[in-house]
GROMACS .gro file of C-alpha atoms in nm:
model
  471
    1MET     CA    1   1.561  -6.502   1.191
    2ASN     CA    2   1.532  -6.397   0.827
    3GLU     CA    3   1.853  -6.298   0.649
    4LYS     CA    4   1.699  -5.973   0.543
    5ILE     CA    5   1.738  -5.605   0.621
    6LEU     CA    6   1.474  -5.332   0.645
    7ALA     CA    7   1.554  -5.010   0.460
    8VAL     CA    8   1.352  -4.699   0.549
    9ASP     CA    9   1.332  -4.375   0.352
   10LEU     CA   10   1.346  -4.040   0.533
   11ASP     CA   11   1.151  -3.776   0.342
   12ASN     CA   12   0.772  -3.809   0.364
   13THR     CA   13   0.822  -4.152   0.518
   14LEU     CA   14   1.001  -4.143   0.853
   15ILE     CA   15   0.921  -3.772   0.866
   16LYS     CA   16   0.612  -3.596   0.735
   17THR     CA   17   0.799  -3.352   0.515
   18ASP     CA   18   1.086  -3.330   0.267
   19MET     CA   19   1.413  -3.198   0.411
   20SER     CA   20   1.531  -3.063   0.075
   21PHE     CA   21   1.231  -2.831   0.071
   22GLU     CA   22   1.261  -2.756   0.443
   23THR     CA   23   1.616  -2.631   0.384
   24LEU     CA   24   1.498  -2.442   0.075
   25VAL     CA   25   1.231  -2.256   0.275
   26TYR     CA   26   1.486  -2.184   0.549
   27VAL     CA   27   1.718  -2.025   0.291
   28ILE     CA   28   1.431  -1.825   0.136
   29LYS     CA   29   1.354  -1.687   0.482
   30ASN     CA   30   1.706  -1.620   0.602
   31ASN     CA   31   1.915  -1.563   0.290
   32PRO     CA   32   1.689  -1.527  -0.017
   33LEU     CA   33   1.966  -1.405  -0.249
   34LEU     CA   34   2.138  -1.741  -0.201
   35ILE     CA   35   1.859  -1.899  -0.407
   36LEU     CA   36   2.031  -1.769  -0.722
   37LYS     CA   37   2.347  -1.956  -0.625
   38VAL     CA   38   2.148  -2.272  -0.550
   39LEU     CA   39   1.979  -2.253  -0.892
   40SER     CA   40   2.313  -2.214  -1.070
   41ILE     CA   41   2.455  -2.511  -0.879
   42LEU     CA   42   2.148  -2.718  -0.964
   43ILE     CA   43   2.185  -2.636  -1.335
   44PHE     CA   44   2.561  -2.681  -1.370
   45ARG     CA   45   2.654  -2.931  -1.097
   46GLY     CA   46   2.340  -3.129  -1.022
   47LYS     CA   47   2.085  -3.195  -0.750
   48SER     CA   48   2.328  -3.346  -0.498
   49PHE     CA   49   2.546  -3.032  -0.488
   50ALA     CA   50   2.237  -2.810  -0.471
   51LYS     CA   51   2.117  -3.008  -0.167
   52LYS     CA   52   2.463  -2.967  -0.014
   53CYS     CA   53   2.451  -2.590  -0.061
   54LEU     CA   54   2.106  -2.571   0.098
   55PHE     CA   55   2.215  -2.786   0.393
   56GLU     CA   56   2.533  -2.587   0.456
   57ASN     CA   57   2.335  -2.264   0.467
   58SER     CA   58   2.051  -2.381   0.689
   59ASN     CA   59   2.021  -2.450   1.058
   60ILE     CA   60   1.701  -2.644   1.114
   61ASP     CA   61   1.613  -2.781   1.455
   62ILE     CA   62   1.503  -3.135   1.370
   63SER     CA   63   1.301  -3.155   1.690
   64ASP     CA   64   1.057  -2.924   1.509
   65ILE     CA   65   1.011  -3.185   1.234
   66GLN     CA   66   0.715  -3.418   1.278
   67ILE     CA   67   0.810  -3.786   1.295
   68ASN     CA   68   0.570  -4.041   1.144
   69GLN     CA   69   0.486  -4.251   1.449
   70ASP     CA   70   0.333  -4.524   1.231
   71ILE     CA   71   0.682  -4.597   1.099
   72ILE     CA   72   0.834  -4.599   1.446
   73ARG     CA   73   0.569  -4.844   1.567
   74PHE     CA   74   0.622  -5.071   1.264
   75ILE     CA   75   0.998  -5.082   1.321
   76LYS     CA   76   0.963  -5.159   1.691
   77LYS     CA   77   0.708  -5.432   1.622
   78ASN     CA   78   0.906  -5.601   1.343
   79LYS     CA   79   1.270  -5.529   1.429
   80LYS     CA   80   1.341  -5.889   1.532
   81LYS     CA   81   1.251  -6.006   1.181
   82TYR     CA   82   1.551  -5.824   1.033
   83ILE     CA   83   1.922  -5.850   1.090
   84LYS     CA   84   1.950  -5.472   1.045
   85VAL     CA   85   1.724  -5.171   1.009
   86ILE     CA   86   1.883  -4.891   0.808
   87LEU     CA   87   1.780  -4.534   0.733
   88ILE     CA   88   1.861  -4.451   0.371
   89SER     CA   89   1.763  -4.131   0.193
   90GLY     CA   90   1.821  -3.899  -0.099
   91SER     CA   91   1.872  -3.619   0.154
   92ARG     CA   92   2.227  -3.520   0.247
   93HIS     CA   93   2.398  -3.773   0.472
   94GLU     CA   94   2.456  -3.500   0.735
   95ILE     CA   95   2.077  -3.455   0.765
   96VAL     CA   96   2.015  -3.831   0.769
   97ARG     CA   97   2.268  -3.867   1.050
   98LYS     CA   98   2.074  -3.616   1.262
   99PHE     CA   99   1.755  -3.820   1.236
  100PHE     CA  100   1.950  -4.142   1.292
  101GLU     CA  101   2.075  -4.001   1.621
  102TYR     CA  102   1.747  -3.832   1.712
  103THR     CA  103   1.523  -4.138   1.668
  104ASP     CA  104   1.778  -4.388   1.808
  105ILE     CA  105   1.601  -4.680   1.643
  106PHE     CA  106   1.818  -4.759   1.338
  107ASP     CA  107   2.134  -4.966   1.316
  108GLU     CA  108   2.295  -4.771   1.034
  109TYR     CA  109   2.226  -4.471   0.810
  110HIS     CA  110   2.314  -4.359   0.458
  111GLY     CA  111   2.246  -4.038   0.267
  112SER     CA  112   2.344  -3.860  -0.051
  113ASP     CA  113   2.689  -3.706  -0.084
  114ASP     CA  114   2.898  -3.539  -0.352
  115ASN     CA  115   2.932  -3.868  -0.542
  116ILE     CA  116   2.583  -4.017  -0.533
  117ASN     CA  117   2.220  -3.916  -0.505
  118LEU     CA  118   2.051  -4.203  -0.322
  119VAL     CA  119   1.718  -4.222  -0.502
  120GLY     CA  120   1.556  -4.489  -0.720
  121THR     CA  121   1.789  -4.751  -0.865
  122ASN     CA  122   2.087  -4.584  -0.696
  123LYS     CA  123   1.947  -4.709  -0.365
  124ILE     CA  124   1.920  -5.066  -0.498
  125ASN     CA  125   2.278  -5.063  -0.623
  126PHE     CA  126   2.405  -4.904  -0.303
  127ILE     CA  127   2.232  -5.158  -0.075
  128ASN     CA  128   2.348  -5.448  -0.291
  129SER     CA  129   2.711  -5.333  -0.296
  130ASN     CA  130   2.726  -5.248   0.073
  131TYR     CA  131   2.526  -5.541   0.211
  132ASN     CA  132   2.653  -5.829  -0.005
  133GLN     CA  133   2.345  -5.868  -0.226
  134ILE     CA  134   2.128  -5.941   0.079
  135THR     CA  135   1.752  -5.934   0.032
  136PHE     CA  136   1.572  -5.641   0.186
  137ASP     CA  137   1.234  -5.483   0.245
  138TYR     CA  138   1.186  -5.115   0.179
  139ILE     CA  139   0.951  -4.852   0.324
  140GLY     CA  140   0.896  -4.555   0.095
  141ASP     CA  141   0.636  -4.312  -0.027
  142SER     CA  142   0.702  -4.207  -0.385
  143LYS     CA  143   0.672  -4.325  -0.743
  144LYS     CA  144   1.053  -4.298  -0.754
  145ASP     CA  145   1.053  -4.592  -0.513
  146ILE     CA  146   0.860  -4.822  -0.750
  147PRO     CA  147   1.180  -4.969  -0.906
  148ILE     CA  148   1.298  -5.055  -0.553
  149TRP     CA  149   0.971  -5.226  -0.466
  150LYS     CA  150   0.979  -5.417  -0.797
  151TYR     CA  151   1.326  -5.540  -0.705
  152CYS     CA  152   1.209  -5.641  -0.356
  153GLY     CA  153   0.891  -5.800  -0.490
  154HIS     CA  154   0.694  -5.639  -0.208
  155ALA     CA  155   0.606  -5.279  -0.121
  156LEU     CA  156   0.591  -5.138   0.232
  157VAL     CA  157   0.419  -4.812   0.163
  158VAL     CA  158   0.349  -4.475   0.316
  159SER     CA  159   0.072  -4.419   0.071
  160ARG     CA  160  -0.142  -4.175  -0.113
  161ASP     CA  161  -0.426  -4.291  -0.336
  162SER     CA  162  -0.237  -4.177  -0.648
  163LEU     CA  163   0.064  -4.392  -0.551
  164LEU     CA  164  -0.149  -4.698  -0.477
  165SER     CA  165  -0.306  -4.684  -0.823
  166LYS     CA  166   0.042  -4.687  -0.980
  167LEU     CA  167   0.146  -4.981  -0.761
  168ASN     CA  168  -0.165  -5.176  -0.857
  169ASP     CA  169  -0.073  -5.126  -1.221
  170SER     CA  170   0.275  -5.266  -1.144
  171ASN     CA  171   0.138  -5.591  -0.997
  172ILE     CA  172   0.338  -5.549  -0.676
  173SER     CA  173   0.205  -5.683  -0.345
  174VAL     CA  174   0.145  -5.388  -0.116
  175GLU     CA  175   0.141  -5.346   0.260
  176ILE     CA  176   0.031  -5.003   0.377
  177ILE     CA  177   0.232  -4.892   0.679
  178SER     CA  178   0.091  -4.540   0.700
  179GLN     CA  179  -0.169  -4.344   0.505
  180ASN     CA  180  -0.072  -3.993   0.401
  181TYR     CA  181  -0.342  -3.729   0.404
  182GLU     CA  182  -0.500  -3.649   0.068
  183PRO     CA  183  -0.570  -3.273   0.046
  184THR     CA  184  -0.929  -3.176  -0.031
  185LEU     CA  185  -1.062  -2.889  -0.239
  186ASN     CA  186  -1.140  -2.707   0.086
  187ASP     CA  187  -0.776  -2.742   0.191
  188PHE     CA  188  -0.670  -2.589  -0.141
  189PHE     CA  189  -0.911  -2.296  -0.099
  190TYR     CA  190  -0.789  -2.247   0.258
  191LEU     CA  191  -0.430  -2.250   0.131
  192LEU     CA  192  -0.520  -1.973  -0.117
  193ARG     CA  193  -0.712  -1.791   0.160
  194VAL     CA  194  -1.000  -1.733  -0.077
  195HIS     CA  195  -1.193  -1.576   0.210
  196HIS     CA  196  -0.937  -1.290   0.201
  197TRP     CA  197  -1.013  -1.215  -0.163
  198ILE     CA  198  -1.294  -0.992  -0.044
  199LYS     CA  199  -1.023  -0.736   0.045
  200ASN     CA  200  -0.945  -0.712  -0.325
  201SER     CA  201  -1.291  -0.566  -0.387
  202LEU     CA  202  -1.116  -0.234  -0.311
  203ILE     CA  203  -1.009  -0.253  -0.676
  204PHE     CA  204  -1.362  -0.142  -0.770
  205ILE     CA  205  -1.358   0.169  -0.544
  206PRO     CA  206  -1.188   0.412  -0.789
  207MET     CA  207  -1.448   0.337  -1.057
  208LEU     CA  208  -1.733   0.396  -0.810
  209LEU     CA  209  -1.591   0.720  -0.667
  210ALA     CA  210  -1.512   0.856  -1.013
  211HIS     CA  211  -1.867   0.774  -1.130
  212GLU     CA  212  -1.720   0.583  -1.426
  213ILE     CA  213  -1.943   0.276  -1.400
  214THR     CA  214  -1.942   0.135  -1.751
  215GLN     CA  215  -1.974  -0.218  -1.883
  216LEU     CA  216  -1.617  -0.211  -2.016
  217ASN     CA  217  -1.476  -0.088  -1.685
  218ILE     CA  218  -1.664  -0.357  -1.494
  219ILE     CA  219  -1.529  -0.633  -1.722
  220VAL     CA  220  -1.172  -0.501  -1.696
  221LEU     CA  221  -1.196  -0.472  -1.317
  222ILE     CA  222  -1.331  -0.827  -1.284
  223LEU     CA  223  -1.024  -0.947  -1.474
  224ALA     CA  224  -0.805  -0.726  -1.255
  225PHE     CA  225  -0.973  -0.863  -0.942
  226ILE     CA  226  -0.904  -1.225  -1.044
  227SER     CA  227  -0.545  -1.141  -1.139
  228TYR     CA  228  -0.473  -0.955  -0.815
  229SER     CA  229  -0.639  -1.225  -0.605
  230LEU     CA  230  -0.424  -1.501  -0.758
  231ILE     CA  231  -0.104  -1.301  -0.708
  232ALA     CA  232  -0.205  -1.224  -0.348
  233SER     CA  233  -0.275  -1.594  -0.289
  234SER     CA  234   0.074  -1.684  -0.413
  235VAL     CA  235   0.209  -1.444  -0.150
  236TYR     CA  236  -0.011  -1.604   0.117
  237ILE     CA  237   0.132  -1.947   0.030
  238LEU     CA  238   0.492  -1.823   0.049
  239ASN     CA  239   0.412  -1.650   0.378
  240ASP     CA  240   0.268  -1.973   0.520
  241LEU     CA  241   0.579  -2.162   0.412
  242ILE     CA  242   0.807  -1.907   0.576
  243ASP     CA  243   0.594  -1.897   0.892
  244LYS     CA  244   0.538  -2.272   0.910
  245LYS     CA  245   0.725  -2.313   1.239
  246PHE     CA  246   0.549  -2.021   1.407
  247ASP     CA  247   0.207  -2.112   1.267
  248SER     CA  248   0.240  -2.468   1.402
  249MET     CA  249   0.267  -2.321   1.754
  250HIS     CA  250  -0.018  -2.072   1.708
  251ILE     CA  251  -0.360  -2.138   1.860
  252THR     CA  252  -0.552  -2.099   1.534
  253LYS     CA  253  -0.292  -2.074   1.257
  254LYS     CA  254  -0.171  -2.426   1.333
  255TYR     CA  255  -0.474  -2.548   1.134
  256ARG     CA  256  -0.352  -2.386   0.814
  257PRO     CA  257  -0.288  -2.659   0.554
  258ILE     CA  258   0.093  -2.621   0.545
  259ALA     CA  259   0.142  -2.589   0.921
  260TYR     CA  260  -0.094  -2.881   0.984
  261GLY     CA  261   0.082  -3.100   0.727
  262LYS     CA  262  -0.218  -3.136   0.497
  263ILE     CA  263  -0.027  -2.990   0.201
  264GLN     CA  264   0.340  -3.071   0.143
  265ILE     CA  265   0.598  -2.796   0.089
  266ALA     CA  266   0.681  -2.914  -0.263
  267ASN     CA  267   0.315  -2.903  -0.366
  268ALA     CA  268   0.264  -2.564  -0.202
  269LEU     CA  269   0.560  -2.418  -0.391
  270SER     CA  270   0.421  -2.558  -0.715
  271TYR     CA  271   0.078  -2.409  -0.648
  272ALA     CA  272   0.233  -2.070  -0.564
  273ALA     CA  273   0.436  -2.068  -0.885
  274ILE     CA  274   0.141  -2.171  -1.103
  275ILE     CA  275  -0.109  -1.917  -0.970
  276LEU     CA  276   0.157  -1.643  -0.969
  277VAL     CA  277   0.227  -1.702  -1.338
  278ILE     CA  278  -0.145  -1.715  -1.420
  279GLY     CA  279  -0.205  -1.397  -1.220
  280LEU     CA  280   0.076  -1.208  -1.394
  281ILE     CA  281  -0.038  -1.324  -1.738
  282LEU     CA  282  -0.390  -1.200  -1.660
  283SER     CA  283  -0.248  -0.870  -1.533
  284LEU     CA  284  -0.070  -0.820  -1.865
  285ASN     CA  285  -0.409  -0.855  -2.033
  286VAL     CA  286  -0.538  -0.564  -1.822
  287ASN     CA  287  -0.258  -0.318  -1.913
  288ILE     CA  288   0.114  -0.269  -1.860
  289ASN     CA  289   0.073  -0.027  -1.568
  290PHE     CA  290  -0.147  -0.274  -1.381
  291PHE     CA  291   0.106  -0.551  -1.453
  292LEU     CA  292   0.397  -0.344  -1.317
  293LEU     CA  293   0.198  -0.252  -1.006
  294THR     CA  294   0.099  -0.612  -0.930
  295LEU     CA  295   0.455  -0.730  -0.990
  296SER     CA  296   0.580  -0.461  -0.751
  297TYR     CA  297   0.316  -0.568  -0.499
  298PHE     CA  298   0.439  -0.927  -0.518
  299ILE     CA  299   0.803  -0.828  -0.463
  300ILE     CA  300   0.722  -0.594  -0.172
  301ALA     CA  301   0.480  -0.845  -0.016
  302VAL     CA  302   0.741  -1.123  -0.026
  303SER     CA  303   0.993  -0.880   0.129
  304TYR     CA  304   0.735  -0.812   0.398
  305SER     CA  305   0.695  -1.184   0.467
  306ILE     CA  306   1.071  -1.234   0.490
  307TYR     CA  307   1.192  -0.918   0.668
  308LEU     CA  308   0.961  -0.622   0.711
  309LYS     CA  309   0.691  -0.779   0.926
  310ASP     CA  310   0.949  -0.834   1.199
  311ILE     CA  311   1.019  -0.459   1.229
  312ILE     CA  312   0.791  -0.312   1.495
  313TYR     CA  313   0.549  -0.045   1.367
  314LEU     CA  314   0.689  -0.058   1.014
  315ASP     CA  315   0.472  -0.366   0.960
  316LEU     CA  316   0.166  -0.146   1.029
  317VAL     CA  317   0.268   0.095   0.755
  318MET     CA  318   0.325  -0.197   0.515
  319LEU     CA  319  -0.020  -0.341   0.584
  320ALA     CA  320  -0.173   0.000   0.509
  321ILE     CA  321   0.032   0.026   0.189
  322PHE     CA  322  -0.096  -0.313   0.072
  323PHE     CA  323  -0.453  -0.186   0.095
  324ILE     CA  324  -0.363   0.136  -0.087
  325THR     CA  325  -0.198  -0.076  -0.357
  326ARG     CA  326  -0.531  -0.248  -0.417
  327ILE     CA  327  -0.698   0.090  -0.466
  328LEU     CA  328  -0.422   0.211  -0.697
  329ALA     CA  329  -0.452  -0.114  -0.892
  330GLY     CA  330  -0.819  -0.040  -0.954
  331GLY     CA  331  -0.729   0.306  -1.084
  332PHE     CA  332  -0.450   0.174  -1.306
  333ALA     CA  333  -0.674  -0.098  -1.448
  334VAL     CA  334  -0.930   0.147  -1.593
  335ASP     CA  335  -0.706   0.453  -1.622
  336ILE     CA  336  -0.869   0.656  -1.345
  337SER     CA  337  -0.656   0.900  -1.146
  338ILE     CA  338  -0.663   0.852  -0.768
  339SER     CA  339  -0.713   1.172  -0.569
  340ILE     CA  340  -0.438   1.259  -0.320
  341TRP     CA  341  -0.722   1.313  -0.072
  342PHE     CA  342  -0.829   0.951  -0.111
  343VAL     CA  343  -0.473   0.823  -0.081
  344LEU     CA  344  -0.420   1.017   0.243
  345PHE     CA  345  -0.757   0.907   0.382
  346SER     CA  346  -0.678   0.543   0.296
  347MET     CA  347  -0.331   0.561   0.448
  348PHE     CA  348  -0.460   0.680   0.785
  349PHE     CA  349  -0.772   0.462   0.782
  350PHE     CA  350  -0.588   0.139   0.704
  351LEU     CA  351  -0.307   0.227   0.944
  352SER     CA  352  -0.578   0.244   1.210
  353MET     CA  353  -0.714  -0.095   1.099
  354ALA     CA  354  -0.363  -0.247   1.106
  355SER     CA  355  -0.317  -0.123   1.463
  356ILE     CA  356  -0.647  -0.281   1.567
  357LYS     CA  357  -0.542  -0.607   1.403
  358ARG     CA  358  -0.220  -0.615   1.608
  359ILE     CA  359  -0.400  -0.513   1.928
  360THR     CA  360  -0.650  -0.796   1.885
  361GLU     CA  361  -0.375  -1.050   1.816
  362ILE     CA  362  -0.188  -0.944   2.131
  363GLN     CA  363  -0.505  -0.968   2.339
  364LYS     CA  364  -0.579  -1.319   2.215
  365TYR     CA  365  -0.236  -1.474   2.172
  366ALA     CA  366   0.013  -1.296   2.401
  367PRO     CA  367  -0.035  -1.402   2.765
  368ASN     CA  368   0.122  -1.173   3.023
  369GLN     CA  369   0.416  -0.980   2.872
  370GLU     CA  370   0.524  -1.246   2.623
  371SER     CA  371   0.553  -1.172   2.252
  372TYR     CA  372   0.298  -1.360   2.048
  373THR     CA  373   0.431  -1.611   1.805
  374GLY     CA  374   0.614  -1.469   1.503
  375ARG     CA  375   0.553  -1.097   1.576
  376PRO     CA  376   0.762  -0.828   1.750
  377TYR     CA  377   0.481  -0.714   1.982
  378ASN     CA  378   0.382  -0.794   2.339
  379ARG     CA  379   0.135  -0.651   2.591
  380LYS     CA  380   0.367  -0.358   2.659
  381SER     CA  381   0.295  -0.251   2.300
  382LEU     CA  382  -0.078  -0.213   2.359
  383ASN     CA  383  -0.069   0.153   2.471
  384SER     CA  384   0.134   0.270   2.174
  385LEU     CA  385  -0.079   0.066   1.932
  386ASN     CA  386  -0.398   0.212   2.082
  387ILE     CA  387  -0.259   0.563   2.036
  388ILE     CA  388  -0.152   0.494   1.677
  389GLY     CA  389  -0.488   0.339   1.597
  390ALA     CA  390  -0.696   0.619   1.751
  391ILE     CA  391  -0.491   0.905   1.604
  392SER     CA  392  -0.482   0.743   1.260
  393GLY     CA  393  -0.858   0.691   1.265
  394LEU     CA  394  -0.919   1.055   1.362
  395LEU     CA  395  -0.675   1.177   1.097
  396SER     CA  396  -0.862   0.978   0.832
  397MET     CA  397  -1.184   1.155   0.933
  398MET     CA  398  -1.005   1.491   0.933
  399VAL     CA  399  -0.878   1.429   0.578
  400PHE     CA  400  -1.234   1.340   0.479
  401VAL     CA  401  -1.365   1.671   0.619
  402LEU     CA  402  -1.091   1.869   0.445
  403TYR     CA  403  -1.181   1.696   0.119
  404ILE     CA  404  -1.550   1.785   0.164
  405THR     CA  405  -1.462   2.153   0.215
  406SER     CA  406  -1.216   2.159  -0.077
  407GLU     CA  407  -1.291   2.255  -0.435
  408SER     CA  408  -1.212   1.898  -0.542
  409SER     CA  409  -1.530   1.760  -0.389
  410GLY     CA  410  -1.744   2.005  -0.589
  411ILE     CA  411  -1.621   1.852  -0.913
  412LEU     CA  412  -1.787   1.517  -0.841
  413TYR     CA  413  -2.057   1.606  -0.586
  414SER     CA  414  -2.321   1.879  -0.605
  415ASN     CA  415  -2.471   1.808  -0.260
  416THR     CA  416  -2.158   1.781  -0.046
  417PRO     CA  417  -2.341   1.822   0.291
  418TYR     CA  418  -2.449   1.458   0.256
  419LEU     CA  419  -2.081   1.364   0.279
  420TYR     CA  420  -2.072   1.500   0.635
  421ILE     CA  421  -2.330   1.236   0.721
  422ALA     CA  422  -2.099   0.973   0.570
  423ASN     CA  423  -1.818   1.102   0.793
  424LEU     CA  424  -2.039   1.079   1.103
  425LEU     CA  425  -2.132   0.721   1.009
  426LEU     CA  426  -1.762   0.646   0.970
  427PHE     CA  427  -1.698   0.798   1.314
  428TYR     CA  428  -1.964   0.570   1.463
  429TRP     CA  429  -1.818   0.264   1.291
  430LEU     CA  430  -1.464   0.342   1.408
  431GLY     CA  431  -1.590   0.405   1.761
  432ARG     CA  432  -1.770   0.070   1.761
  433VAL     CA  433  -1.461  -0.110   1.632
  434PHE     CA  434  -1.244   0.042   1.906
  435TYR     CA  435  -1.511  -0.040   2.165
  436LEU     CA  436  -1.517  -0.405   2.058
  437THR     CA  437  -1.137  -0.411   2.054
  438TYR     CA  438  -1.118  -0.262   2.404
  439ASN     CA  439  -1.358  -0.532   2.526
  440GLU     CA  440  -1.153  -0.800   2.348
  441THR     CA  441  -1.438  -0.915   2.128
  442MET     CA  442  -1.300  -0.801   1.793
  443HIS     CA  443  -1.225  -1.042   1.506
  444ASP     CA  444  -0.855  -1.100   1.433
  445ASP     CA  445  -0.888  -0.895   1.115
  446PRO     CA  446  -1.109  -0.581   1.130
  447ILE     CA  447  -1.148  -0.577   0.750
  448ILE     CA  448  -1.284  -0.932   0.750
  449PHE     CA  449  -1.499  -0.829   1.047
  450SER     CA  450  -1.649  -0.542   0.845
  451MET     CA  451  -1.744  -0.786   0.572
  452THR     CA  452  -1.922  -1.028   0.806
  453ASP     CA  453  -2.077  -0.800   1.071
  454LYS     CA  454  -2.445  -0.708   1.016
  455ILE     CA  455  -2.414  -0.361   1.170
  456SER     CA  456  -2.110  -0.294   0.953
  457TYR     CA  457  -2.316  -0.397   0.649
  458LEU     CA  458  -2.582  -0.146   0.750
  459ILE     CA  459  -2.332   0.135   0.805
  460ILE     CA  460  -2.152   0.068   0.477
  461SER     CA  461  -2.486   0.066   0.296
  462LEU     CA  462  -2.581   0.399   0.453
  463ILE     CA  463  -2.243   0.549   0.363
  464LEU     CA  464  -2.289   0.440   0.001
  465LEU     CA  465  -2.639   0.591   0.007
  466THR     CA  466  -2.504   0.926   0.130
  467PHE     CA  467  -2.245   0.929  -0.148
  468TYR     CA  468  -2.521   0.858  -0.400
  469LEU     CA  469  -2.737   1.140  -0.262
  470ALA     CA  470  -2.437   1.374  -0.271
  471ILE     CA  471  -2.392   1.337  -0.648
   0.00000   0.00000   0.00000
């Protein structure tokens, strides 16, 4: 038997995530104001105390954390070669102990405490002082582990291509124990939900309805569209981080990059911060009112992800407000006033669409009377949601008719009777959407459906034609 021990890292090695960021996301979800305290501790007392604060204010079920089975198999296969197998990590020792007990495969465990942060050379010194300078092998995953592998003279690696290139430059012999997934460009686009950016085309609606189609307005609105889309994507990323546990149990959402483990929490947070900053900088280049609106949208949307979406029916109102915010953003960007008629129409119309979205989700993902994952609805909610959806849709049409008969419509349109045709086309489209929903063949998101359905394309084109003829 070799007089050698095997030391195994925890974060992104034994487990396919980083517990420091898992606890951070937990705190963001359950006690977001505590983040300010964590930041102050990080600045004035250091990383170890910040990790302690996060741990003490989180309650994560480690059975929800994905174990890297490649590591488990390697340990079982090679355990006889070592006098001890230890779990050693920069995570708090209380967290390391949980995985030590849960996996039941290690002889001892060690984690960071108030006195030491067990990363890099600290691990070498700790192992040497506690195990009488015994030689050891080490399984890790990060560039911070390179000094440890240099000391060992051999690297047991949970690898990414970027790490392997650094190891090759260090002239260290490498044995790959497990290969981490390298995110693709498609994964990044999916993380940003670029396919949802089409919703932000509502930004152009105020310009079209006000008949203010100028080259300058188009350029400004393109900038506004990019800005708003980036800020919205940062919200999507934060939402996916907060909903990671629920998404991983969802039939379709489990394939989202964060829930599926394709993109690590630390990277996702970095992406969210970067695109948020870029989006806000671009919004400042539109104008100050647009900047303040998009900043408000971000704050409210994050609040929705953390709290408001769990309040039954209020989440419908919030979804409608988010669409109205896009329309207001378009008006603010080019200094066009939004008619109260249009705001009321949009509120009722998008409230109807939000109801259909929830109905469809219940139909697909809530068997029997069970609530579907991460939402406060179940099949008992279907009747009330159908009523809200139908009434809201009819109210939107009623507001449209009242607008047509008002003096306001005569300011922009000289042939208002054509607008009645637009309202009838809208009635047909709403009826078709409710028919498809009733027959459980509707897309999860009726707005995305309207952008991909051929009949919807035809109806939207005809509605635009009637508005043109009405001018």
